[in-house]
PDB file of C-alpha atoms in Angstrom:
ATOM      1  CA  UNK A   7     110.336  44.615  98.376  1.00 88.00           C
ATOM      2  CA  UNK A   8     111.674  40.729  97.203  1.00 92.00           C
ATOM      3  CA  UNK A   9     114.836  41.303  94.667  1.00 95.00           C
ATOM      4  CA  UNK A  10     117.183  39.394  93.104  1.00 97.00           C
ATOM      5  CA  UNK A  11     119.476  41.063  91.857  1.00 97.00           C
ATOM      6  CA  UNK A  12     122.272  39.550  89.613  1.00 97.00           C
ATOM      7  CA  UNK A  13     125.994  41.398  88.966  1.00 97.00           C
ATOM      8  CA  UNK A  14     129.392  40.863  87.781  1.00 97.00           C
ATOM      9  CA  UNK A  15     128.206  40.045  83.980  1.00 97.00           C
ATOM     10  CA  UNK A  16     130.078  41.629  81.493  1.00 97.00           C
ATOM     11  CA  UNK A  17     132.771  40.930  78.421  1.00 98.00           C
ATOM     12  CA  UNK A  18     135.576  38.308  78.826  1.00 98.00           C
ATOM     13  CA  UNK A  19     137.991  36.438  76.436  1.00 97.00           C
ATOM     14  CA  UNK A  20     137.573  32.665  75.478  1.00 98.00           C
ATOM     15  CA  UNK A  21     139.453  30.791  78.305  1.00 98.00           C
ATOM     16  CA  UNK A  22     138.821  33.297  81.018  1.00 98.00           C
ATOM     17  CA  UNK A  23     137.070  33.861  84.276  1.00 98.00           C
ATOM     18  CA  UNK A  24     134.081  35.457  85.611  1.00 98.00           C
ATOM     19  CA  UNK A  25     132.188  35.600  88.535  1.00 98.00           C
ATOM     20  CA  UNK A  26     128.570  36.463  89.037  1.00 98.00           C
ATOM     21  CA  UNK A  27     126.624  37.147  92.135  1.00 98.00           C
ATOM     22  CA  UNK A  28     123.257  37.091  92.610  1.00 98.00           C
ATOM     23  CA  UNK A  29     122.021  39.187  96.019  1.00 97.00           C
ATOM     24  CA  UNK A  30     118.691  38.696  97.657  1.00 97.00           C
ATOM     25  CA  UNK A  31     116.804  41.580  99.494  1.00 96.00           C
ATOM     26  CA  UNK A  32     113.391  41.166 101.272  1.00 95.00           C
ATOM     27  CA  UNK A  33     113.822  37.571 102.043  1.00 94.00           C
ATOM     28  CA  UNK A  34     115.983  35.279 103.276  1.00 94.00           C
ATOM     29  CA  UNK A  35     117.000  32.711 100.895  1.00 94.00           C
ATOM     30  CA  UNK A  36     117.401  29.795 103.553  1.00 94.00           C
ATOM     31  CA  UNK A  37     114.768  27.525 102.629  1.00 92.00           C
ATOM     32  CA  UNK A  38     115.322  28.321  98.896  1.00 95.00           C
ATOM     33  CA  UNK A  39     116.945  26.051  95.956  1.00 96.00           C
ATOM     34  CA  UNK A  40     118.884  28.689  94.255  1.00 97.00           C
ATOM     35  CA  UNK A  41     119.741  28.219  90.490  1.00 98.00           C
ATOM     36  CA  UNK A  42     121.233  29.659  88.115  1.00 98.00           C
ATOM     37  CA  UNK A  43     119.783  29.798  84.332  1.00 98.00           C
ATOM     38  CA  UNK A  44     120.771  31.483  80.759  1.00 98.00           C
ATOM     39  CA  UNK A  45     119.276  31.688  77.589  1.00 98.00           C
ATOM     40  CA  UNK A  46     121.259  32.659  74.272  1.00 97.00           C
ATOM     41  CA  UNK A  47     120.023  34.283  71.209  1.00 92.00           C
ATOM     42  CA  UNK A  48     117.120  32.155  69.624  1.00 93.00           C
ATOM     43  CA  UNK A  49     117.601  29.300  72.494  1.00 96.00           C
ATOM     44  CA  UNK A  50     115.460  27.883  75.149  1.00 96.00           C
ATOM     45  CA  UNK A  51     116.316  29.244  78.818  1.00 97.00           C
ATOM     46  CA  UNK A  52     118.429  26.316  80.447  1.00 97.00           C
ATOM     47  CA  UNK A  53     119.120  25.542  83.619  1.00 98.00           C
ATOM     48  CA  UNK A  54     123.038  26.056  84.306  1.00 98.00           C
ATOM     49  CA  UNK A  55     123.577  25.237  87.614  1.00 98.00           C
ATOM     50  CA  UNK A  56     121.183  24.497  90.904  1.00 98.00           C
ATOM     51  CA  UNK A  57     122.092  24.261  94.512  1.00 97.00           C
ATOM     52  CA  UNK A  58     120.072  23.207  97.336  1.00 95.00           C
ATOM     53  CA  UNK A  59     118.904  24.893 100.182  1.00 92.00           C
ATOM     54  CA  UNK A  60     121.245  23.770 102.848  1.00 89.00           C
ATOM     55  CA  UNK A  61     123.905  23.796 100.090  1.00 91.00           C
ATOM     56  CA  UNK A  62     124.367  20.190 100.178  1.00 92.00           C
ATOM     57  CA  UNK A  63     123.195  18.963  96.822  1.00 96.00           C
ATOM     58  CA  UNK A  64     124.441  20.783  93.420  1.00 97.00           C
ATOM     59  CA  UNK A  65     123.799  20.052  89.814  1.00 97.00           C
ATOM     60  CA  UNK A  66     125.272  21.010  86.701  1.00 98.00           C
ATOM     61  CA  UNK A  67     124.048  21.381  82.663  1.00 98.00           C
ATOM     62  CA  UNK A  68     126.539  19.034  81.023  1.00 98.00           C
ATOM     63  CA  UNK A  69     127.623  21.542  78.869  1.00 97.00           C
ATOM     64  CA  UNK A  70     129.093  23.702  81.767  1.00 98.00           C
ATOM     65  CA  UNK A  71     130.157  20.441  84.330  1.00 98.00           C
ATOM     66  CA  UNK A  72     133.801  21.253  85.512  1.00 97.00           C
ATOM     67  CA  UNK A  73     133.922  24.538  84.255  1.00 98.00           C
ATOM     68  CA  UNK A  74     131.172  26.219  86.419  1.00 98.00           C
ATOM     69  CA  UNK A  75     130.849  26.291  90.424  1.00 98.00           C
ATOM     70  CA  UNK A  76     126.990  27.377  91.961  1.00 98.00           C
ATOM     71  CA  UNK A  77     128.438  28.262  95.810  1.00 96.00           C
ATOM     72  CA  UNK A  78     126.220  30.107  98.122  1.00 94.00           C
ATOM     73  CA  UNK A  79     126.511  31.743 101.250  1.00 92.00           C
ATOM     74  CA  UNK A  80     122.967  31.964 103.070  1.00 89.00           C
ATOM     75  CA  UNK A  81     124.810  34.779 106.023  1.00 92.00           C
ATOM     76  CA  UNK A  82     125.566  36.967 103.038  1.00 94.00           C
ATOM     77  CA  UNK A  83     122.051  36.166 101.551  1.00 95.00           C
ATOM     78  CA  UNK A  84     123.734  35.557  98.264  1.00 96.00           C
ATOM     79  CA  UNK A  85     124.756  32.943  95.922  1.00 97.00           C
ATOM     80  CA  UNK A  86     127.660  32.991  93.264  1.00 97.00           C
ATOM     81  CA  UNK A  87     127.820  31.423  89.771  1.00 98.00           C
ATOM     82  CA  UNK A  88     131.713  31.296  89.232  1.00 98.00           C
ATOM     83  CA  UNK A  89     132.782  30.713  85.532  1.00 98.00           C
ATOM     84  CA  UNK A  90     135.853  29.276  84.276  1.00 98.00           C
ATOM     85  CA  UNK A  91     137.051  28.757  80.928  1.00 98.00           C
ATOM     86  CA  UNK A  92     134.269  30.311  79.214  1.00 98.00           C
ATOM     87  CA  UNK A  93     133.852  29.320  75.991  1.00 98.00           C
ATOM     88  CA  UNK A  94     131.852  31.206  73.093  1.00 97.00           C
ATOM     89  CA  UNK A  95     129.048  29.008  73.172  1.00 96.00           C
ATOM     90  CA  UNK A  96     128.628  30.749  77.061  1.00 98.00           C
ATOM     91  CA  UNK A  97     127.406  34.189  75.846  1.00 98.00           C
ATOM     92  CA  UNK A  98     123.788  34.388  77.005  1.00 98.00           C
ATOM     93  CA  UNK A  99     121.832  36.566  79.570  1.00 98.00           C
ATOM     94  CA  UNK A 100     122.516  34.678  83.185  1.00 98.00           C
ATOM     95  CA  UNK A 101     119.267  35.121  85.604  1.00 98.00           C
ATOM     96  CA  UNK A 102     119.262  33.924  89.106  1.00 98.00           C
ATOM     97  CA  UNK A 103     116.600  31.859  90.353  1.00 98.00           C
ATOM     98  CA  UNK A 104     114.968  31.016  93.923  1.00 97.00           C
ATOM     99  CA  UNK A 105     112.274  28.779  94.159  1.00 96.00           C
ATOM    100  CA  UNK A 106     110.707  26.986  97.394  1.00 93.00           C
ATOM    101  CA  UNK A 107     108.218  23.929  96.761  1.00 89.00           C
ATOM    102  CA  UNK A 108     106.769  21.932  99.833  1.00 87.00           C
ATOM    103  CA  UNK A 109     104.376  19.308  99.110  1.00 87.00           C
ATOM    104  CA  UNK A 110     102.177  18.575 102.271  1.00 88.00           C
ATOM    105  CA  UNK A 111     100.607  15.109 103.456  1.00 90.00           C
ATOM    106  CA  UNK A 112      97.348  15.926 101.958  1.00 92.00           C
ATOM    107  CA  UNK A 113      99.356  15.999  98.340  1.00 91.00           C
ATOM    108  CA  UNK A 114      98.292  19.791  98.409  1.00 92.00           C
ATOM    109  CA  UNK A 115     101.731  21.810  97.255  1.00 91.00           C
ATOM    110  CA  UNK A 116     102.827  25.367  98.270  1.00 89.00           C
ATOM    111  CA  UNK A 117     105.600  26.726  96.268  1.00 91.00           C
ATOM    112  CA  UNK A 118     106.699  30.641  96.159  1.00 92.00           C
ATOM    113  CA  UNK A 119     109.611  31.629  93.091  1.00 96.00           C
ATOM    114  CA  UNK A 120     111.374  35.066  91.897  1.00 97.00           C
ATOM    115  CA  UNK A 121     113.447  35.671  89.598  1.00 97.00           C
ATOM    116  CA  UNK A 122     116.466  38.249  88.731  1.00 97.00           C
ATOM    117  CA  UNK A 123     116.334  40.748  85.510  1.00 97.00           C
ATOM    118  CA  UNK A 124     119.455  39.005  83.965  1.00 97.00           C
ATOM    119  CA  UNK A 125     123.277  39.999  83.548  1.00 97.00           C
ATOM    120  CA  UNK A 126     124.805  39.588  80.465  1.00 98.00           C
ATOM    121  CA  UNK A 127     128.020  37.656  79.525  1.00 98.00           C
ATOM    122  CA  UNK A 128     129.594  37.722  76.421  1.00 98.00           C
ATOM    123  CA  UNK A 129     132.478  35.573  75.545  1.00 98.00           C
ATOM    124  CA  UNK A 130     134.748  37.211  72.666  1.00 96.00           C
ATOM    125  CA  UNK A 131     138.071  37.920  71.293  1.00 92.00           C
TER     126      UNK A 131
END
């Protein structure tokens, strides 16, 4: 069965750490862009953080952008959001993201995506 499943969510104090992981089973996440999103109470989902498939290309949500790492380590079929300096405005429900998108000379694309059920994180004093 394809899974992503997403851990390490939980409560932490303005200014601290945390670490989520999100672990693959039933495929191998190789060929995947992995990302990571959130979405907040009464926000849009945003993208976080994306890295590409070979690990050489990352992006960050300006709001996060020297705060927030996207690492992933395709022997361990996992990737790792790692949060520093969390702030309030970083409660939200984190879900993991793998999506695969190949567009082929005759313009026709094939693309395959799954998604994790979420982890919460909840910034508070």
């Amino acid at each position: 069965q394809v899974q992503l499943v997403e851990s390490g969510g939980g409560l932490v104090q303005p200014g601290g750490s945390l670490r989520l992981s999100c672990g693959a089973s039933g495929f191998s996440i190789g060929i995947y862009g992995m990302s990571w999103y959130r979405q907040a109470p009464g926000k849009e989902r945003e993208l976080v953080a994306f890295i590409s498939s070979g690990g050489g290309s990352t992006n960050y949500a300006d709001s996060v952008k020297g705060r927030f790492t996207i690492p992933r380590d395709n022997a361990k079929n996992t990737v790792i959001l790692q949060m520093n300096r969390l702030q309030l405005e970083d409660t939200a429900v984190y879900y993991c993201n793998a999506r695969f998108e190949f567009t082929l000379p005759t313009r026709k694309t094939t693309r395959s995506e799954y998604w994790g059920q979420g982890t919460q994180v909840t910034v508070s004093s």
